[in-house]
Amino acid sequence: MSVYLSPRHRLLPLALVWVLTRALMLWLLQHDDLAVLGGGGVSREVSHLYFRWYGVLSHGACPVGDRLWQYPPGAGAVLLTPALLPGLTYAQAFVTLTLLADAVIALALVRAGSRPGRSLRGAALWTLGLPLLLHVPLARYDVQVTAFAVLSLLALPRSPRVGGVLAACGALVKVWPALALLGTPRGRTTREAWTAAALAAAVLLAVLTAAFSDPFDFLRQQGGRGVQIESLGGTVLGFARHAGWQGRVRYQYGAMEFVGPYVSTVAAASLVLTLACFGLLLLWRVRARRWTLATPNDAALAAVLLFTVTSRVISPQYMVWLLGLCAVCLTSRHTTQRPVAALILAATAVSSVVYPALYEEVTGSTWTGCLLMLVRNGLLVTAAVLSLTRLWRAGLPAAPRPGPAAPARDPRPAPVVSPTGH
């Protein structure tokens, strides 16, 4: 005998889990100085670095010559939003707004998943998956960026123009949300979404250029980045240290990066792989013949995964992006990315062990640190290959179904019948 649960009764446990897990994340952030949590490195990002940038941005200037400032000018607008809550300290206001963005994502996924033919698995994945990163998401502005991408993808089926505008807003904060438009169906939907995104980006960029001086200085800092220890190339170099490679780790451009012989070669190889992935995605779009309601979501996840694993930098907060895109995919019952989402959840859990728990092991390239990175990045590479493969196969034209077999024809000549019947 089956028991029917109304939508309200199904959503109540989800809401309770969201409240409890976010309370736990807040507790962890308040106790960030615990040794098991890395000794306080997570919360310093907001209280020191973001607050310092806030002081510069509030005077109408982007940080100039700051190696840590590597973001488009839209990031400045996000980092200024804590001014909307004057009764709180900067860190308190930032965390409050991050939780608000988190709640907006969860509610949007619930609304999308509650429609006929949809699923609440996406909302469940976001609710349960984000806390796997412990308190890191609350001390970074990647939840806000992910909100733009999630809302863009959810808006595309009903209003391609709105989806395009939201993707453009996200791209001006961190570039990757522009990939949300990669899988839009050919024809009118693509024209409307891409045109709206281009116009919105142009208008917003003009406004930001007028609001902040030196808005493009970030390009110079971004171009100077090396190979972060958590990247795929960094994993190779970490094992190379055990084989006698004489490189070392140094803090630069806001991350722990490898310096030494062949680092530039590894960085160049990462760039070549990124360009190759971009070519594969373009080839998929040209050759794809089948689109479903899930295709834009699946394509966005595949694209961001490919660009993540081939990047010179894979910061722990990048997992927030992937969780958000996985959640959007799972709102549709037609998605091809369910096994990919499982791999990303596993990689997210390992990421919280890598940072902040055992980051010293990774920084020192100990065997424990190297093996952790091998597992985490191995899961991401597997997820990326599987994601593109399933997306590619889903876009191929369906094989024709065999019809009923024609009756066999007798090869012997028909008998000649005389007019008399003999």
CSV table of C-alpha atoms in Angstrom, one decimal:
chain,number,residue,atom,x,y,z
A,1,MET,CA,0.0,0.0,0.0
A,2,SER,CA,1.6,3.3,-1.1
A,3,VAL,CA,1.4,6.4,1.0
A,4,TYR,CA,1.0,9.7,-1.0
A,5,LEU,CA,2.9,12.7,0.3
A,6,SER,CA,1.7,16.1,-0.7
A,7,PRO,CA,4.3,18.6,-2.1
A,8,ARG,CA,4.1,20.5,1.2
A,9,HIS,CA,5.0,17.4,3.3
A,10,ARG,CA,7.8,16.6,0.9
A,11,LEU,CA,9.3,20.1,1.2
A,12,LEU,CA,9.2,20.4,4.9
A,13,PRO,CA,12.0,17.8,5.6
A,14,LEU,CA,14.1,19.5,2.9
A,15,ALA,CA,13.6,22.9,4.5
A,16,LEU,CA,14.5,21.5,7.9
A,17,VAL,CA,17.7,19.9,6.5
A,18,TRP,CA,18.7,23.3,4.9
A,19,VAL,CA,18.3,25.1,8.2
A,20,LEU,CA,20.2,22.6,10.2
A,21,THR,CA,23.1,22.2,7.8
A,22,ARG,CA,23.4,26.0,7.3
A,23,ALA,CA,23.5,26.4,11.1
A,24,LEU,CA,26.3,23.8,11.3
A,25,MET,CA,28.2,25.7,8.5
A,26,LEU,CA,27.8,28.9,10.5
A,27,TRP,CA,29.1,27.2,13.7
A,28,LEU,CA,32.1,25.9,11.8
A,29,LEU,CA,32.9,29.4,10.5
A,30,GLN,CA,32.7,30.8,14.0
A,31,HIS,CA,35.1,28.1,15.2
A,32,ASP,CA,37.4,28.4,12.2
A,33,ASP,CA,40.5,28.6,14.4
A,34,LEU,CA,40.2,24.9,15.3
A,35,ALA,CA,43.2,22.9,14.3
A,36,VAL,CA,41.1,20.3,12.5
A,37,LEU,CA,39.7,23.1,10.3
A,38,GLY,CA,43.0,24.5,9.2
A,39,GLY,CA,43.6,27.0,12.0
A,40,GLY,CA,41.6,30.0,10.7
A,41,GLY,CA,42.6,30.3,7.1
A,42,VAL,CA,39.1,30.2,5.7
A,43,SER,CA,37.5,33.2,7.5
A,44,ARG,CA,40.5,35.5,6.8
A,45,GLU,CA,39.4,35.7,3.2
A,46,VAL,CA,36.4,37.8,4.1
A,47,SER,CA,37.5,39.6,7.2
A,48,HIS,CA,40.9,40.7,5.8
A,49,LEU,CA,41.1,40.4,2.0
A,50,TYR,CA,37.5,41.2,1.0
A,51,PHE,CA,37.3,44.0,3.6
A,52,ARG,CA,40.5,45.5,2.2
A,53,TRP,CA,39.1,45.5,-1.3
A,54,TYR,CA,35.9,46.9,0.0
A,55,GLY,CA,37.8,50.0,1.2
A,56,VAL,CA,39.3,50.5,-2.2
A,57,LEU,CA,36.1,49.8,-4.2
A,58,SER,CA,33.9,52.1,-2.0
A,59,HIS,CA,36.1,55.0,-3.3
A,60,GLY,CA,35.2,54.1,-6.9
A,61,ALA,CA,38.4,52.3,-7.9
A,62,CYS,CA,39.4,48.7,-8.6
A,63,PRO,CA,42.5,47.5,-6.8
A,64,VAL,CA,45.4,48.4,-9.1
A,65,GLY,CA,48.6,46.4,-9.1
A,66,ASP,CA,47.1,44.0,-6.6
A,67,ARG,CA,48.2,40.5,-7.6
A,68,LEU,CA,45.2,39.1,-5.7
A,69,TRP,CA,42.6,41.0,-7.7
A,70,GLN,CA,42.0,38.8,-10.7
A,71,TYR,CA,38.2,39.3,-11.2
A,72,PRO,CA,36.0,41.2,-13.7
A,73,PRO,CA,34.6,44.6,-12.5
A,74,GLY,CA,31.3,43.0,-11.6
A,75,ALA,CA,33.0,41.3,-8.7
A,76,GLY,CA,33.4,44.8,-7.2
A,77,ALA,CA,29.7,45.3,-7.1
A,78,VAL,CA,29.2,42.0,-5.3
A,79,LEU,CA,31.9,42.8,-2.7
A,80,LEU,CA,30.2,46.2,-2.1
A,81,THR,CA,26.8,44.6,-1.3
A,82,PRO,CA,27.5,44.2,2.5
A,83,ALA,CA,27.0,48.0,2.7
A,84,LEU,CA,23.3,47.2,2.3
A,85,LEU,CA,23.3,45.9,5.9
A,86,PRO,CA,24.9,48.8,7.9
A,87,GLY,CA,24.1,47.4,11.3
A,88,LEU,CA,26.5,44.5,10.8
A,89,THR,CA,30.2,44.2,10.5
A,90,TYR,CA,31.5,43.6,6.9
A,91,ALA,CA,32.1,39.9,7.6
A,92,GLN,CA,28.7,39.4,9.2
A,93,ALA,CA,26.9,41.2,6.4
A,94,PHE,CA,28.8,39.2,3.7
A,95,VAL,CA,27.9,35.9,5.3
A,96,THR,CA,24.3,36.9,5.7
A,97,LEU,CA,24.0,37.8,2.0
A,98,THR,CA,25.8,34.6,1.0
A,99,LEU,CA,23.2,32.6,3.0
A,100,LEU,CA,20.5,34.6,1.2
A,101,ALA,CA,21.9,33.7,-2.2
A,102,ASP,CA,22.1,30.1,-1.0
A,103,ALA,CA,18.4,30.2,0.0
A,104,VAL,CA,17.5,31.8,-3.4
A,105,ILE,CA,19.2,28.9,-5.2
A,106,ALA,CA,17.4,26.3,-3.1
A,107,LEU,CA,14.0,27.9,-3.5
A,108,ALA,CA,14.5,28.2,-7.3
A,109,LEU,CA,15.4,24.5,-7.5
A,110,VAL,CA,12.4,23.6,-5.4
A,111,ARG,CA,10.1,25.6,-7.6
A,112,ALA,CA,11.6,24.1,-10.8
A,113,GLY,CA,11.5,20.6,-9.4
A,114,SER,CA,7.9,20.9,-8.3
A,115,ARG,CA,6.6,21.3,-11.8
A,116,PRO,CA,5.0,18.4,-13.6
A,117,GLY,CA,7.6,16.0,-15.1
A,118,ARG,CA,10.4,17.5,-12.9
A,119,SER,CA,12.2,16.3,-9.9
A,120,LEU,CA,13.2,17.6,-6.5
A,121,ARG,CA,16.5,15.7,-6.7
A,122,GLY,CA,18.2,19.0,-7.7
A,123,ALA,CA,17.1,20.8,-4.6
A,124,ALA,CA,18.1,17.9,-2.4
A,125,LEU,CA,21.6,17.7,-4.0
A,126,TRP,CA,22.2,21.4,-3.4
A,127,THR,CA,20.9,21.3,0.2
A,128,LEU,CA,23.0,18.3,1.1
A,129,GLY,CA,25.9,18.8,-1.2
A,130,LEU,CA,27.0,22.3,-0.2
A,131,PRO,CA,27.7,21.5,3.4
A,132,LEU,CA,30.2,18.9,2.2
A,133,LEU,CA,32.5,21.9,1.7
A,134,LEU,CA,32.1,22.7,5.4
A,135,HIS,CA,32.2,26.5,6.0
A,136,VAL,CA,34.2,27.4,2.8
A,137,PRO,CA,31.2,28.5,0.8
A,138,LEU,CA,30.2,31.1,3.4
A,139,ALA,CA,33.5,32.8,3.2
A,140,ARG,CA,33.7,33.1,-0.6
A,141,TYR,CA,31.4,34.9,-3.1
A,142,ASP,CA,31.1,31.9,-5.4
A,143,VAL,CA,27.6,31.1,-4.1
A,144,GLN,CA,26.4,34.5,-5.4
A,145,VAL,CA,28.1,33.8,-8.8
A,146,THR,CA,26.5,30.3,-8.9
A,147,ALA,CA,23.1,31.9,-8.2
A,148,PHE,CA,23.3,33.8,-11.5
A,149,ALA,CA,24.2,30.6,-13.5
A,150,VAL,CA,21.4,28.5,-11.8
A,151,LEU,CA,18.7,31.2,-12.3
A,152,SER,CA,19.9,31.7,-15.9
A,153,LEU,CA,19.5,28.0,-16.8
A,154,LEU,CA,16.1,27.7,-15.0
A,155,ALA,CA,14.8,30.8,-16.8
A,156,LEU,CA,15.9,29.8,-20.3
A,157,PRO,CA,12.9,27.5,-21.2
A,158,ARG,CA,10.4,30.2,-20.4
A,159,SER,CA,12.3,33.3,-21.2
A,160,PRO,CA,15.6,33.0,-23.2
A,161,ARG,CA,16.1,36.8,-22.9
A,162,VAL,CA,16.0,36.7,-19.1
A,163,GLY,CA,18.3,33.7,-19.1
A,164,GLY,CA,20.7,35.6,-21.3
A,165,VAL,CA,20.7,38.7,-19.1
A,166,LEU,CA,21.4,36.6,-15.9
A,167,ALA,CA,24.2,34.8,-17.6
A,168,ALA,CA,25.8,38.1,-18.6
A,169,CYS,CA,25.5,39.4,-15.0
A,170,GLY,CA,27.3,36.3,-13.8
A,171,ALA,CA,29.9,36.5,-16.4
A,172,LEU,CA,30.8,40.1,-15.3
A,173,VAL,CA,31.4,38.8,-11.8
A,174,LYS,CA,33.3,35.6,-12.8
A,175,VAL,CA,33.5,34.6,-16.4
A,176,TRP,CA,32.3,31.0,-16.3
A,177,PRO,CA,28.5,31.7,-16.1
A,178,ALA,CA,28.6,32.7,-19.8
A,179,LEU,CA,28.9,28.9,-20.4
A,180,ALA,CA,25.3,28.5,-19.3
A,181,LEU,CA,24.3,29.6,-22.8
A,182,LEU,CA,26.4,27.1,-24.6
A,183,GLY,CA,23.6,24.5,-25.0
A,184,THR,CA,20.7,26.7,-26.0
A,185,PRO,CA,18.7,25.1,-28.8
A,186,ARG,CA,19.5,26.4,-32.3
A,187,GLY,CA,17.2,29.0,-33.8
A,188,ARG,CA,15.1,31.6,-32.0
A,189,THR,CA,16.1,30.5,-28.5
A,190,THR,CA,19.8,30.9,-29.2
A,191,ARG,CA,19.3,34.2,-31.0
A,192,GLU,CA,17.2,35.7,-28.2
A,193,ALA,CA,19.4,34.4,-25.3
A,194,TRP,CA,22.8,35.3,-26.9
A,195,THR,CA,21.6,38.7,-28.1
A,196,ALA,CA,20.2,39.6,-24.7
A,197,ALA,CA,23.4,38.5,-23.1
A,198,ALA,CA,25.6,40.6,-25.4
A,199,LEU,CA,23.4,43.7,-24.9
A,200,ALA,CA,23.2,43.3,-21.2
A,201,ALA,CA,27.0,42.7,-20.9
A,202,ALA,CA,27.7,45.8,-23.0
A,203,VAL,CA,25.4,48.0,-20.9
A,204,LEU,CA,26.6,46.6,-17.5
A,205,LEU,CA,30.2,46.9,-18.6
A,206,ALA,CA,29.7,50.5,-19.5
A,207,VAL,CA,28.1,51.2,-16.1
A,208,LEU,CA,30.9,49.4,-14.3
A,209,THR,CA,33.5,51.3,-16.3
A,210,ALA,CA,32.0,54.5,-15.3
A,211,ALA,CA,31.7,53.5,-11.7
A,212,PHE,CA,35.2,52.1,-11.2
A,213,SER,CA,38.5,53.3,-12.4
A,214,ASP,CA,41.0,50.8,-13.9
A,215,PRO,CA,38.3,48.1,-14.3
A,216,PHE,CA,40.5,45.9,-16.6
A,217,ASP,CA,43.6,45.8,-14.5
A,218,PHE,CA,42.5,42.3,-13.4
A,219,LEU,CA,43.6,40.9,-16.9
A,220,ARG,CA,47.2,41.6,-16.2
A,221,GLN,CA,47.1,39.8,-12.8
A,222,GLN,CA,45.1,36.9,-14.2
A,223,GLY,CA,47.6,36.4,-17.0
A,224,GLY,CA,50.5,36.0,-14.6
A,225,ARG,CA,49.1,33.1,-12.6
A,226,GLY,CA,51.0,29.9,-12.4
A,227,VAL,CA,50.2,26.3,-11.5
A,228,GLN,CA,48.2,26.0,-8.3
A,229,ILE,CA,49.0,22.9,-6.2
A,230,GLU,CA,45.4,21.7,-6.3
A,231,SER,CA,45.2,21.7,-10.1
A,232,LEU,CA,45.6,18.7,-12.4
A,233,GLY,CA,49.1,20.0,-13.4
A,234,GLY,CA,49.8,20.6,-9.7
A,235,THR,CA,49.1,17.0,-8.9
A,236,VAL,CA,51.6,15.9,-11.6
A,237,LEU,CA,54.2,18.3,-10.1
A,238,GLY,CA,53.5,17.1,-6.6
A,239,PHE,CA,54.4,13.5,-7.6
A,240,ALA,CA,57.3,14.8,-9.5
A,241,ARG,CA,58.8,16.2,-6.3
A,242,HIS,CA,59.0,12.6,-5.0
A,243,ALA,CA,60.9,11.7,-8.2
A,244,GLY,CA,63.5,14.3,-7.6
A,245,TRP,CA,62.1,17.4,-9.3
A,246,GLN,CA,63.5,20.5,-7.6
A,247,GLY,CA,60.5,22.7,-7.7
A,248,ARG,CA,58.9,24.3,-4.6
A,249,VAL,CA,55.7,25.8,-3.4
A,250,ARG,CA,55.2,29.6,-3.0
A,251,TYR,CA,52.3,31.8,-2.1
A,252,GLN,CA,51.6,34.1,-5.1
A,253,TYR,CA,48.5,35.5,-6.9
A,254,GLY,CA,46.4,34.5,-3.9
A,255,ALA,CA,47.1,30.8,-4.1
A,256,MET,CA,49.8,28.3,-3.3
A,257,GLU,CA,51.6,27.7,-6.6
A,258,PHE,CA,54.5,25.6,-7.8
A,259,VAL,CA,57.6,27.4,-9.0
A,260,GLY,CA,60.7,25.9,-10.6
A,261,PRO,CA,61.8,24.1,-13.8
A,262,TYR,CA,59.1,23.0,-16.3
A,263,VAL,CA,56.3,24.8,-14.4
A,264,SER,CA,55.8,27.1,-17.4
A,265,THR,CA,55.5,24.0,-19.6
A,266,VAL,CA,52.8,22.5,-17.4
A,267,ALA,CA,50.9,25.9,-17.5
A,268,ALA,CA,51.2,26.0,-21.3
A,269,ALA,CA,49.9,22.4,-21.5
A,270,SER,CA,46.9,23.3,-19.4
A,271,LEU,CA,46.1,26.2,-21.8
A,272,VAL,CA,46.4,23.8,-24.8
A,273,LEU,CA,44.0,21.4,-23.1
A,274,THR,CA,41.6,24.1,-22.4
A,275,LEU,CA,41.6,25.2,-26.0
A,276,ALA,CA,41.1,21.6,-27.1
A,277,CYS,CA,38.1,21.3,-24.8
A,278,PHE,CA,36.7,24.5,-26.3
A,279,GLY,CA,37.1,23.0,-29.7
A,280,LEU,CA,35.3,19.8,-28.7
A,281,LEU,CA,32.4,21.8,-27.2
A,282,LEU,CA,32.0,23.8,-30.4
A,283,LEU,CA,32.2,20.5,-32.5
A,284,TRP,CA,29.4,19.1,-30.3
A,285,ARG,CA,27.2,22.1,-30.8
A,286,VAL,CA,27.7,21.9,-34.6
A,287,ARG,CA,27.0,18.1,-34.8
A,288,ALA,CA,24.3,17.8,-32.2
A,289,ARG,CA,20.9,17.1,-33.7
A,290,ARG,CA,18.7,16.3,-30.7
A,291,TRP,CA,17.8,18.7,-28.0
A,292,THR,CA,15.7,18.1,-24.9
A,293,LEU,CA,14.7,20.4,-22.0
A,294,ALA,CA,17.7,19.1,-20.2
A,295,THR,CA,20.3,19.7,-22.9
A,296,PRO,CA,21.2,23.4,-21.9
A,297,ASN,CA,21.7,22.2,-18.3
A,298,ASP,CA,23.8,19.2,-19.3
A,299,ALA,CA,25.9,21.2,-21.7
A,300,ALA,CA,26.6,23.9,-19.1
A,301,LEU,CA,27.8,21.3,-16.6
A,302,ALA,CA,30.0,19.5,-19.2
A,303,ALA,CA,31.6,22.8,-20.3
A,304,VAL,CA,32.3,24.1,-16.8
A,305,LEU,CA,33.7,20.6,-15.8
A,306,LEU,CA,36.1,20.6,-18.8
A,307,PHE,CA,37.3,24.1,-18.2
A,308,THR,CA,37.7,23.3,-14.5
A,309,VAL,CA,39.9,20.2,-14.9
A,310,THR,CA,42.1,21.8,-17.5
A,311,SER,CA,42.6,25.0,-15.5
A,312,ARG,CA,45.8,26.0,-13.9
A,313,VAL,CA,43.8,26.7,-10.8
A,314,ILE,CA,41.2,24.5,-9.1
A,315,SER,CA,40.3,26.3,-5.9
A,316,PRO,CA,38.0,24.5,-3.4
A,317,GLN,CA,35.2,27.0,-4.1
A,318,TYR,CA,35.1,25.8,-7.7
A,319,MET,CA,33.1,22.8,-6.4
A,320,VAL,CA,30.3,25.3,-5.5
A,321,TRP,CA,29.9,25.9,-9.3
A,322,LEU,CA,29.7,22.3,-10.1
A,323,LEU,CA,27.3,21.5,-7.4
A,324,GLY,CA,24.9,24.2,-8.6
A,325,LEU,CA,25.0,23.0,-12.2
A,326,CYS,CA,24.5,19.4,-11.1
A,327,ALA,CA,21.5,20.5,-9.1
A,328,VAL,CA,20.0,22.2,-12.2
A,329,CYS,CA,20.6,19.1,-14.2
A,330,LEU,CA,18.8,16.9,-11.7
A,331,THR,CA,15.6,19.0,-11.8
A,332,SER,CA,14.9,17.4,-15.2
A,333,ARG,CA,14.1,13.7,-15.6
A,334,HIS,CA,15.7,13.8,-19.0
A,335,THR,CA,19.2,14.7,-17.8
A,336,THR,CA,22.1,12.5,-18.9
A,337,GLN,CA,24.3,13.7,-16.0
A,338,ARG,CA,23.1,11.6,-13.0
A,339,PRO,CA,26.3,9.5,-12.7
A,340,VAL,CA,28.3,12.7,-13.2
A,341,ALA,CA,26.5,14.3,-10.3
A,342,ALA,CA,27.4,11.3,-8.1
A,343,LEU,CA,31.1,11.6,-9.0
A,344,ILE,CA,31.1,15.4,-8.3
A,345,LEU,CA,29.5,14.8,-4.9
A,346,ALA,CA,32.3,12.3,-4.1
A,347,ALA,CA,34.9,14.9,-5.3
A,348,THR,CA,33.3,17.5,-3.1
A,349,ALA,CA,33.7,15.4,0.0
A,350,VAL,CA,37.3,14.8,-0.8
A,351,SER,CA,37.9,18.5,-1.4
A,352,SER,CA,36.9,19.3,2.2
A,353,VAL,CA,39.6,16.9,3.4
A,354,VAL,CA,42.1,18.6,1.0
A,355,TYR,CA,41.1,22.0,2.2
A,356,PRO,CA,41.1,23.1,4.9
A,357,ALA,CA,41.6,19.9,6.9
A,358,LEU,CA,44.9,18.5,5.4
A,359,TYR,CA,46.0,21.4,3.4
A,360,GLU,CA,49.5,21.4,4.9
A,361,GLU,CA,49.9,17.8,3.6
A,362,VAL,CA,49.0,19.0,0.1
A,363,THR,CA,51.3,22.1,0.4
A,364,GLY,CA,54.2,19.9,1.4
A,365,SER,CA,53.5,17.3,-1.3
A,366,THR,CA,53.6,14.5,1.2
A,367,TRP,CA,52.4,11.1,0.0
A,368,THR,CA,49.1,11.7,1.8
A,369,GLY,CA,48.6,15.1,0.1
A,370,CYS,CA,49.6,13.7,-3.3
A,371,LEU,CA,47.2,10.8,-3.0
A,372,LEU,CA,44.4,13.0,-1.9
A,373,MET,CA,44.8,15.2,-4.9
A,374,LEU,CA,45.1,12.2,-7.1
A,375,VAL,CA,41.7,10.9,-5.9
A,376,ARG,CA,40.0,14.3,-6.0
A,377,ASN,CA,41.3,15.3,-9.4
A,378,GLY,CA,40.8,11.7,-10.7
A,379,LEU,CA,37.2,11.9,-9.8
A,380,LEU,CA,36.9,15.3,-11.6
A,381,VAL,CA,38.6,14.1,-14.7
A,382,THR,CA,36.4,11.0,-14.8
A,383,ALA,CA,33.3,13.2,-14.3
A,384,ALA,CA,34.4,15.5,-17.1
A,385,VAL,CA,35.0,12.7,-19.7
A,386,LEU,CA,31.8,11.0,-18.7
A,387,SER,CA,29.8,14.2,-18.9
A,388,LEU,CA,31.0,15.1,-22.4
A,389,THR,CA,30.5,11.5,-23.6
A,390,ARG,CA,27.0,11.3,-22.4
A,391,LEU,CA,26.2,14.8,-23.7
A,392,TRP,CA,27.7,13.9,-27.1
A,393,ARG,CA,25.7,10.6,-27.4
A,394,ALA,CA,22.5,12.2,-26.4
A,395,GLY,CA,22.9,14.8,-29.2
A,396,LEU,CA,23.3,12.2,-31.9
A,397,PRO,CA,20.2,11.5,-34.1
A,398,ALA,CA,18.2,8.5,-32.9
A,399,ALA,CA,18.8,5.3,-34.8
A,400,PRO,CA,15.8,4.4,-37.0
A,401,ARG,CA,13.7,1.7,-35.6
A,402,PRO,CA,13.4,-1.4,-37.7
A,403,GLY,CA,10.0,-1.8,-39.4
A,404,PRO,CA,8.1,-5.1,-40.0
A,405,ALA,CA,10.1,-7.6,-42.1
A,406,ALA,CA,9.0,-7.8,-45.7
A,407,PRO,CA,7.8,-11.3,-46.8
A,408,ALA,CA,10.5,-13.4,-48.4
A,409,ARG,CA,10.3,-13.5,-52.2
A,410,ASP,CA,10.5,-16.9,-54.0
A,411,PRO,CA,13.5,-16.7,-56.3
A,412,ARG,CA,11.9,-19.3,-58.7
A,413,PRO,CA,10.0,-18.0,-61.7
A,414,ALA,CA,6.2,-18.0,-61.5
A,415,PRO,CA,4.6,-20.9,-63.3
A,416,VAL,CA,3.1,-20.1,-66.6
A,417,VAL,CA,-0.6,-20.8,-66.6
A,418,SER,CA,-2.3,-21.5,-70.0
A,419,PRO,CA,-5.5,-19.8,-70.9
A,420,THR,CA,-7.3,-23.1,-70.5
A,421,GLY,CA,-6.0,-23.6,-67.0
A,422,HIS,CA,-3.9,-26.7,-67.9
